[in-house]
PDB file of C-alpha atoms in Angstrom:
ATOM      1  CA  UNK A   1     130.639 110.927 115.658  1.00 40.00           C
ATOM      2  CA  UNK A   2     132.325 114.205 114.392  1.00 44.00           C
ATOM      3  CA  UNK A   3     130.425 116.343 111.594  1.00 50.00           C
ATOM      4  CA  UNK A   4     132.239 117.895 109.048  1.00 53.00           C
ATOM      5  CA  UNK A   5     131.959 121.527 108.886  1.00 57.00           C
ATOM      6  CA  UNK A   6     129.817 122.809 105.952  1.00 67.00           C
ATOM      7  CA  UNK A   7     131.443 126.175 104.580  1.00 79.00           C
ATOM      8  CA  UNK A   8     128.288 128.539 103.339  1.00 81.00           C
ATOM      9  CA  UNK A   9     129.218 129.962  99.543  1.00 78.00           C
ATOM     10  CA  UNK A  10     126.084 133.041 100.456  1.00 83.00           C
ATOM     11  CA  UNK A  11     127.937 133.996  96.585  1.00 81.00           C
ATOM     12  CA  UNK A  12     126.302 131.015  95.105  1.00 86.00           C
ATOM     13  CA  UNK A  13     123.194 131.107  97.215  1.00 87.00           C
ATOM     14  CA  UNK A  14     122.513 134.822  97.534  1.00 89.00           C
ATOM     15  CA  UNK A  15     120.679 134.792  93.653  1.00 91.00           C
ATOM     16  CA  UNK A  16     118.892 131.967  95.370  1.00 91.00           C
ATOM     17  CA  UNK A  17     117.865 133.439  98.338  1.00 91.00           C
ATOM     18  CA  UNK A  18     116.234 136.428  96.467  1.00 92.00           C
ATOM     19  CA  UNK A  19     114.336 134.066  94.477  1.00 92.00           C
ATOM     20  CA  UNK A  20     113.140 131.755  97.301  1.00 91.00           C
ATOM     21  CA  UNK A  21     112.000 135.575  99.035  1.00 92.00           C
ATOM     22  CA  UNK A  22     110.228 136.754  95.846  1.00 93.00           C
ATOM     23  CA  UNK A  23     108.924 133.062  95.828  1.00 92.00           C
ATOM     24  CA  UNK A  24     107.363 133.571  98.993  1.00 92.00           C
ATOM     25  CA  UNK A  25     106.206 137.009  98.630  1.00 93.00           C
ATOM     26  CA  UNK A  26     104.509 135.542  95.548  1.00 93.00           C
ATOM     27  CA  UNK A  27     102.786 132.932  96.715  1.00 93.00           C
ATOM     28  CA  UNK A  28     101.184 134.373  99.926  1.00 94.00           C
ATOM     29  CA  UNK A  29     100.010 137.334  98.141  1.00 95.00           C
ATOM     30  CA  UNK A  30      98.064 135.683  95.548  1.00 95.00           C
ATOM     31  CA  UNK A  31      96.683 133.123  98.236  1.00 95.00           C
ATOM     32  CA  UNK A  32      95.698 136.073 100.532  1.00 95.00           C
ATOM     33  CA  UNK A  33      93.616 137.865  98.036  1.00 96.00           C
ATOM     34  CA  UNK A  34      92.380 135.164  96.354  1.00 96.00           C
ATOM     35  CA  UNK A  35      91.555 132.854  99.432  1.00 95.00           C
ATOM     36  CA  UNK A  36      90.489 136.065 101.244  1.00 94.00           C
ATOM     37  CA  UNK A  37      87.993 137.215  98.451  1.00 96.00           C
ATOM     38  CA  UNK A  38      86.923 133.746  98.404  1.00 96.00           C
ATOM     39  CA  UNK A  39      86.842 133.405 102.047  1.00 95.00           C
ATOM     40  CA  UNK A  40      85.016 136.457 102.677  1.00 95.00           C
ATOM     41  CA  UNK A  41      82.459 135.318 100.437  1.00 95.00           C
ATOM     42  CA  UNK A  42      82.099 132.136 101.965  1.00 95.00           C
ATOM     43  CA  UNK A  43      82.271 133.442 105.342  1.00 94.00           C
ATOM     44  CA  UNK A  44      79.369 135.932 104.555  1.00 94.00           C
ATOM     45  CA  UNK A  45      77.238 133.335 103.016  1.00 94.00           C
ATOM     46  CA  UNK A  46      77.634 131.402 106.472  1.00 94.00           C
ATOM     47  CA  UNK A  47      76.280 133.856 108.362  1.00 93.00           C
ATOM     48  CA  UNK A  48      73.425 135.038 106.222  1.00 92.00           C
ATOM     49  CA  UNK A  49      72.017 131.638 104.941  1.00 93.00           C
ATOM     50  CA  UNK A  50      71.297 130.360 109.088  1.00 90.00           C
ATOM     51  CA  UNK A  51      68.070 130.758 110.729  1.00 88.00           C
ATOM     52  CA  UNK A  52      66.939 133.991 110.752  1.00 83.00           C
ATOM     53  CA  UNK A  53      69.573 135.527 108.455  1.00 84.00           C
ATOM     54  CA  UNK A  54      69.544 138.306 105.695  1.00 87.00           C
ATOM     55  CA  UNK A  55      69.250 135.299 102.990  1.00 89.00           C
ATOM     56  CA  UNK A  56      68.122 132.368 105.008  1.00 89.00           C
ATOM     57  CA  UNK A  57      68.385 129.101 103.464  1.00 92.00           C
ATOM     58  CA  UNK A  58      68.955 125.798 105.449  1.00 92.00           C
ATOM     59  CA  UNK A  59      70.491 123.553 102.401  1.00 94.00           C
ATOM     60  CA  UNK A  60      72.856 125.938 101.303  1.00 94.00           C
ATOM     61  CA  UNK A  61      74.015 126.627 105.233  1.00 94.00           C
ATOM     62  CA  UNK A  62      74.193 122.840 105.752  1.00 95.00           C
ATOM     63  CA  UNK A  63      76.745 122.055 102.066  1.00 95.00           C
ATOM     64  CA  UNK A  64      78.824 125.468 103.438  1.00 94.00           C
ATOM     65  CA  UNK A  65      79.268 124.088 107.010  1.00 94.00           C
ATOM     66  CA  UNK A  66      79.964 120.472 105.803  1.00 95.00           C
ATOM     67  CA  UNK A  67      82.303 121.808 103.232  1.00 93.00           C
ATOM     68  CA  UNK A  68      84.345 123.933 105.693  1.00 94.00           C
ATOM     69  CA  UNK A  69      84.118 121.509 108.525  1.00 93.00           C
ATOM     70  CA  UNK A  70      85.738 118.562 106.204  1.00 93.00           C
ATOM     71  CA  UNK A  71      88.815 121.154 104.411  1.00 92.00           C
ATOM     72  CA  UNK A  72      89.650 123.135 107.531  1.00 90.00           C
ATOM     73  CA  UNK A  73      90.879 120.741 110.033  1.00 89.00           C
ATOM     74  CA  UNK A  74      93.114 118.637 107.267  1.00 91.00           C
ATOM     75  CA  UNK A  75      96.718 119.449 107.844  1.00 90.00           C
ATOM     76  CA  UNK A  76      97.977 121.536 104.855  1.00 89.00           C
ATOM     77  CA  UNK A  77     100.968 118.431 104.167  1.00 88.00           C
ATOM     78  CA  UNK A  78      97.804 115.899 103.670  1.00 91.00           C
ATOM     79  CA  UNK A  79      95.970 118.670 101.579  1.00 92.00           C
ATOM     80  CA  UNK A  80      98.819 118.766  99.181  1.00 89.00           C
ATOM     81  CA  UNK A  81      98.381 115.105  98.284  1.00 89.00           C
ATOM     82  CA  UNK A  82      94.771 114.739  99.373  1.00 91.00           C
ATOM     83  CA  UNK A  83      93.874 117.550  96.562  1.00 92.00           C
ATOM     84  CA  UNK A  84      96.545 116.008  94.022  1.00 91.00           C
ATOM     85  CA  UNK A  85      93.855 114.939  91.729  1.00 92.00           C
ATOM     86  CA  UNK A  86      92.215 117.720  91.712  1.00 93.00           C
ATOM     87  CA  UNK A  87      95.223 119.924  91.583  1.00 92.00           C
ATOM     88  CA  UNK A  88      96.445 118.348  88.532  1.00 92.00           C
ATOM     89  CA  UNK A  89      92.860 118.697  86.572  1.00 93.00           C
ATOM     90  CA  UNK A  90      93.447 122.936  87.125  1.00 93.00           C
ATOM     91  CA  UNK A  91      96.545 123.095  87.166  1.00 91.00           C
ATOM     92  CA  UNK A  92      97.897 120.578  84.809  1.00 91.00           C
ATOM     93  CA  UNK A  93     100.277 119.707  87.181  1.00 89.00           C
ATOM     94  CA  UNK A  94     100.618 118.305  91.216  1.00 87.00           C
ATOM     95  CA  UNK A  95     104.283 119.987  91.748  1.00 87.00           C
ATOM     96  CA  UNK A  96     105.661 123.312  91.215  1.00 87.00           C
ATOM     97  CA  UNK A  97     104.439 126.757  92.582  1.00 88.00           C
ATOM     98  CA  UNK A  98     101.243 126.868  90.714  1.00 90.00           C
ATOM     99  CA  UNK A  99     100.438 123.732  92.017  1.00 90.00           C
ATOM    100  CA  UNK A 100     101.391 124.433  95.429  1.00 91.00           C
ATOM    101  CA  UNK A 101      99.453 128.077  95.102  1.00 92.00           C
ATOM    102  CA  UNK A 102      96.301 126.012  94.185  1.00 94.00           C
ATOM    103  CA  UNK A 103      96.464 124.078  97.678  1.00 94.00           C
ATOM    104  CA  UNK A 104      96.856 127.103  99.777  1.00 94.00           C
ATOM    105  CA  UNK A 105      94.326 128.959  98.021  1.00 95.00           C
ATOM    106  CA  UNK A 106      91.926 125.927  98.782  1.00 95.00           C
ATOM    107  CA  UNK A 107      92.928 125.771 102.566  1.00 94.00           C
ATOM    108  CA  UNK A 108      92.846 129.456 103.155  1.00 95.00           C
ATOM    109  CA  UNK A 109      89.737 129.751 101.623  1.00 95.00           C
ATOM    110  CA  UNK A 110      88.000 127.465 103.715  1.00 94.00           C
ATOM    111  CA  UNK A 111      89.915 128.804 106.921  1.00 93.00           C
ATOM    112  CA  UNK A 112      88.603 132.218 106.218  1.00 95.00           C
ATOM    113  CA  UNK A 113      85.741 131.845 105.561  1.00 95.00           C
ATOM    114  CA  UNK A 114      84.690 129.942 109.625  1.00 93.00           C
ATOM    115  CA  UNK A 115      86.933 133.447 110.901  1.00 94.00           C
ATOM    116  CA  UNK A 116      84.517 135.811 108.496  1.00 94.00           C
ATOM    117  CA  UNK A 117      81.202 133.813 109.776  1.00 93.00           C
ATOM    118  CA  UNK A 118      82.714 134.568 113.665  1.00 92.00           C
ATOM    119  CA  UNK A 119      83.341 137.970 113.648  1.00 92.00           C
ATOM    120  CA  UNK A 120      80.202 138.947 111.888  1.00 92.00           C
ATOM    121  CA  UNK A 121      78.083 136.845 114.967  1.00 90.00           C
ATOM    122  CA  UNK A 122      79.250 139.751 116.732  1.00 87.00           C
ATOM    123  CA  UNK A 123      77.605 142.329 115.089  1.00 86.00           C
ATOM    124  CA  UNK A 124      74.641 143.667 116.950  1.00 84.00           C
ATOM    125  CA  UNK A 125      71.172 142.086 115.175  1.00 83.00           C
ATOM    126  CA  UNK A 126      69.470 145.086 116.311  1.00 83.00           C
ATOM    127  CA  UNK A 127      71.270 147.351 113.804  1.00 84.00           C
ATOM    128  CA  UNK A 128      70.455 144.655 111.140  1.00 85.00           C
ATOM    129  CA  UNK A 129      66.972 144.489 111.927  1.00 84.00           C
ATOM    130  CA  UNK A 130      66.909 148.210 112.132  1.00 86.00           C
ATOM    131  CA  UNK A 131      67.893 148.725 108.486  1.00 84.00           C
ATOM    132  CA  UNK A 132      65.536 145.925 107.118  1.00 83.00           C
ATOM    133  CA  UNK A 133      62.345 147.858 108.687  1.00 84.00           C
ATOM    134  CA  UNK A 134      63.722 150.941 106.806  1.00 86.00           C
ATOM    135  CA  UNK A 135      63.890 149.012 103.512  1.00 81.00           C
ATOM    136  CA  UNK A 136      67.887 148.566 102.923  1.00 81.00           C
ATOM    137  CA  UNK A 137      68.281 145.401 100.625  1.00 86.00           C
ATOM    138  CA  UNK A 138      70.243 142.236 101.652  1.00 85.00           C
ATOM    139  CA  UNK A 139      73.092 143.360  99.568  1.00 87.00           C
ATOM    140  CA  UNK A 140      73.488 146.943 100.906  1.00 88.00           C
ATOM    141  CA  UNK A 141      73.532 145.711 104.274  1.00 88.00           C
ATOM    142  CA  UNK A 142      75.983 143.306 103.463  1.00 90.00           C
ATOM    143  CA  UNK A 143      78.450 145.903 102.145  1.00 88.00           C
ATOM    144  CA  UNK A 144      77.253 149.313 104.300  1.00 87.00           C
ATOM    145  CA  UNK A 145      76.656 147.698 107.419  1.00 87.00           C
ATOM    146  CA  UNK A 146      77.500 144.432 108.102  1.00 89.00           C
ATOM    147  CA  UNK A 147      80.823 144.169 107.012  1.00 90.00           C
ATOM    148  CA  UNK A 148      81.862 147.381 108.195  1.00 88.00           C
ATOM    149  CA  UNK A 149      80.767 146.930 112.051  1.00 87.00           C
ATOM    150  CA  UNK A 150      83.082 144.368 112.236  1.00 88.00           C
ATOM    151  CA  UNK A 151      85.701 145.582 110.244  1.00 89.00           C
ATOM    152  CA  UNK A 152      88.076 145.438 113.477  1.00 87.00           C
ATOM    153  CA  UNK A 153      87.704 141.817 113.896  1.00 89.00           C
ATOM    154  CA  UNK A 154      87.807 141.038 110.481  1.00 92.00           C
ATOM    155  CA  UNK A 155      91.061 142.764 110.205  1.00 92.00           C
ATOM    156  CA  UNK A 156      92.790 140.980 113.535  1.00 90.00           C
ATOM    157  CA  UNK A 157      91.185 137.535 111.354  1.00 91.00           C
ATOM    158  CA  UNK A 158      93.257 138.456 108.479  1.00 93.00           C
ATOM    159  CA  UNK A 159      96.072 139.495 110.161  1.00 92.00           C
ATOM    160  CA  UNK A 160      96.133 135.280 111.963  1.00 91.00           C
ATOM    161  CA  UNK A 161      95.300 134.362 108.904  1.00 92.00           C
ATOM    162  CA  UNK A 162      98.190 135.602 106.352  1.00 92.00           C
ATOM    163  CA  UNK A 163     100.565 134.961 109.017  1.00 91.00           C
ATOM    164  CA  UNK A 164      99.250 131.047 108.435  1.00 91.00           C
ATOM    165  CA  UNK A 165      99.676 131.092 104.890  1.00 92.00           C
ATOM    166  CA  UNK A 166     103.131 132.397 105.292  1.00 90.00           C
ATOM    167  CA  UNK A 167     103.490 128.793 107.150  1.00 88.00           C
ATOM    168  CA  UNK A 168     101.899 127.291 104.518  1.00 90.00           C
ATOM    169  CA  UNK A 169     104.371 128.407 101.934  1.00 88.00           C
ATOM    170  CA  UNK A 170     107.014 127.174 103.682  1.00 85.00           C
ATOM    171  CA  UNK A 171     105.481 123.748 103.768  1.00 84.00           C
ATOM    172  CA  UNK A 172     104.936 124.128  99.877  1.00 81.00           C
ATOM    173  CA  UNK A 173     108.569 123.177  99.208  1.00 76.00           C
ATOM    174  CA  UNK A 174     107.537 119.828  99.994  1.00 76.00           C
ATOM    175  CA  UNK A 175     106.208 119.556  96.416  1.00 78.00           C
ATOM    176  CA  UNK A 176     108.727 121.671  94.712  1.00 76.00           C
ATOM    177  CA  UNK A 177     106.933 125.334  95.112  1.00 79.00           C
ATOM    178  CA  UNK A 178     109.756 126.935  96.034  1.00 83.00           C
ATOM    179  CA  UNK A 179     110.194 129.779  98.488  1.00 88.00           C
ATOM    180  CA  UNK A 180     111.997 130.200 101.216  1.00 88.00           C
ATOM    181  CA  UNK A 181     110.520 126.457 102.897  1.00 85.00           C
ATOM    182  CA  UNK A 182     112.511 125.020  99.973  1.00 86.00           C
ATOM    183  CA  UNK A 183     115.672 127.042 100.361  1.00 89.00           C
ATOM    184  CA  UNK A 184     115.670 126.108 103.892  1.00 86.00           C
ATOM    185  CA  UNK A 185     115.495 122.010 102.946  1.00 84.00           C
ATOM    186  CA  UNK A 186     117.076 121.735  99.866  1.00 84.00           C
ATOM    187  CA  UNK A 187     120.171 124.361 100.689  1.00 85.00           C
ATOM    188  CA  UNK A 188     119.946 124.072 104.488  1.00 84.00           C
ATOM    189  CA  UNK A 189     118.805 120.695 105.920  1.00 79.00           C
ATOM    190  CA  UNK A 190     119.371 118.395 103.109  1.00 80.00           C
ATOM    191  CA  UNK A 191     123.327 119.624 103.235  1.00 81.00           C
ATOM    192  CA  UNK A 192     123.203 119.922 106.540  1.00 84.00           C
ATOM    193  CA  UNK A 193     124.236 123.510 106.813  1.00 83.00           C
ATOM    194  CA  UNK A 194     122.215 125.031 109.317  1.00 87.00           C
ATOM    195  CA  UNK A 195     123.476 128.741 108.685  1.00 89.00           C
ATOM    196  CA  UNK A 196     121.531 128.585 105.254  1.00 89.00           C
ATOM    197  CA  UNK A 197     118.554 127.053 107.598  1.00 88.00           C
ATOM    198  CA  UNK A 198     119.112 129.769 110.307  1.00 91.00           C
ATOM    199  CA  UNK A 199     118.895 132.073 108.068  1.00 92.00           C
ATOM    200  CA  UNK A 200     115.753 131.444 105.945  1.00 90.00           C
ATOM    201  CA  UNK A 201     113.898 131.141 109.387  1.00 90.00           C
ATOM    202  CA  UNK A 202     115.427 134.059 110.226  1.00 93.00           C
ATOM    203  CA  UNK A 203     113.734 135.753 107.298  1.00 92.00           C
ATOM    204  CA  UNK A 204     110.460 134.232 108.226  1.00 91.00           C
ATOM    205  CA  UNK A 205     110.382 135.503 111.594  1.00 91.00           C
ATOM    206  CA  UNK A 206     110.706 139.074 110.815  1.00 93.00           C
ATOM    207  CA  UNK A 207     108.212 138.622 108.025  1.00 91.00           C
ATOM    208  CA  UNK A 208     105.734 137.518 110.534  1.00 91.00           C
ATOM    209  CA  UNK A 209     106.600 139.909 112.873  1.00 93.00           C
ATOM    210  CA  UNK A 210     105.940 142.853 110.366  1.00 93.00           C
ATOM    211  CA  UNK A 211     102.944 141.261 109.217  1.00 92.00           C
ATOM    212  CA  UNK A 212     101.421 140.935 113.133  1.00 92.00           C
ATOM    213  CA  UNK A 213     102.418 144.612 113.424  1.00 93.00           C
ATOM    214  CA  UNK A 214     100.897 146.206 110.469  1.00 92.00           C
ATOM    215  CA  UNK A 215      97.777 143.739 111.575  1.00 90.00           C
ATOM    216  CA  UNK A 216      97.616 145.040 115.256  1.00 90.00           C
ATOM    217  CA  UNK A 217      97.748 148.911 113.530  1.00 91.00           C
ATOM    218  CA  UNK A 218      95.586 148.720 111.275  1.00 89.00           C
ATOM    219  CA  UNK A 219      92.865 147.005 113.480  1.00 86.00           C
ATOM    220  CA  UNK A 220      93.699 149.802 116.225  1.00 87.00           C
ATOM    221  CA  UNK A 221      93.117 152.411 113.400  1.00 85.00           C
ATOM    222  CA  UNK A 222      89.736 150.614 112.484  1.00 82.00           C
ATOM    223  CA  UNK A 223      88.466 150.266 115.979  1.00 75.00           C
ATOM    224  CA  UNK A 224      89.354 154.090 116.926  1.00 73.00           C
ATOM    225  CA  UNK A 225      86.745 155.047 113.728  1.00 62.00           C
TER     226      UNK A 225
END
């Protein structure tokens, strides 16, 4: 069976590639500070509602570990139509970039937030218990001491985290968000021209890549405090 060779015009899809890139840039930034504000909430709320914790409170820890335990494991494809009703209540629509930003905000959220819990297990409960019996406040330990001691971790976290949101976008042109997942089908796979699909992967691998680096340095930076 012989396949026709697909000539690239990169002077049609060049204005197209910048968008899909901007697209992209776009939609993981938003997701990584919202879901990560979110998440760290969340995450922090896990640790300190459990037995024993700065705000202990069993029902609360319970909804929070149901909650995450249900959203995390679903596959971000089956989130996109799993959410759809919901999606389309905020958003006003189930397609689009909005719409796909809702979803990823949702699962990154919810992935954060187990990776916050984690990484603040590790932090010593002596220096917790050592700022209680001087009379520091459940919020100022949150913010002075907790979070801080495991700053390091939290930062490596992150770091796995936004790098799984960047494969989230990509998966987001499955309902029309755009970005550089839907340059890659609609211009590259759907056409079958694989330089257009070589290309936007291309692009995502060195946008991972720079993201694990600036990750692993700032986390070295952290821990050398």
């Amino acid at each position: 069976m012989n396949l026709a060779v697909v000539q690239t015009d990169w002077d049609k899809l060049r204005p197209v590639l910048g968008e899909a890139v901007g697209t992209t840039i776009y939609l993981v930034l938003l997701t990584f500070v919202v879901g990560g504000v979110i998440g760290l909430t969340l995450g922090t709320l896990l640790y300190t509602t459990r037995k024993g914790g700065l705000l202990a409170n069993a029902p609360v820890n319970v909804v929070l570990n149901v909650l995450v335990n249900v959203v995390r494991p679903i596959p971000f494809i089956i989130l996109l139509a799993a959410l759809g009703p919901i999606t389309l209540e905020v958003v006003g629509t189930t397609i689009g970039t909005e719409a796909a930003a809702f979803v990823m905000i949702v699962a990154a959220s919810f992935g954060i937030a187990r990776i916050v819990e984690q990484n603040l297990v590790t932090v010593d409960p002596g220096v917790i218990e050592a700022a209680r019996a001087m009379g520091a406040g459940p919020l100022r330990i949150i913010l002075t001491l907790l979070i801080p001691e495991a700053l390091g971790p939290l930062v490596l976290g992150y770091t796995f985290v936004v790098i799984a949101i960047v494969d989230m976008s990509a998966m987001a042109g499955t309902v029309g968000g755009g970005g550089l997942g839907d340059f890659a089908l609609v211009y590259g796979y759907q056409r079958f021209d694989w330089e257009v699909t070589l290309v936007a992967t291309l692009i995502i691998i060195v946008g991972v890549q720079g993201i694990q680096f600036l990750g692993n340095w700032l986390a070295r930076k952290v821990l050398r405090r």
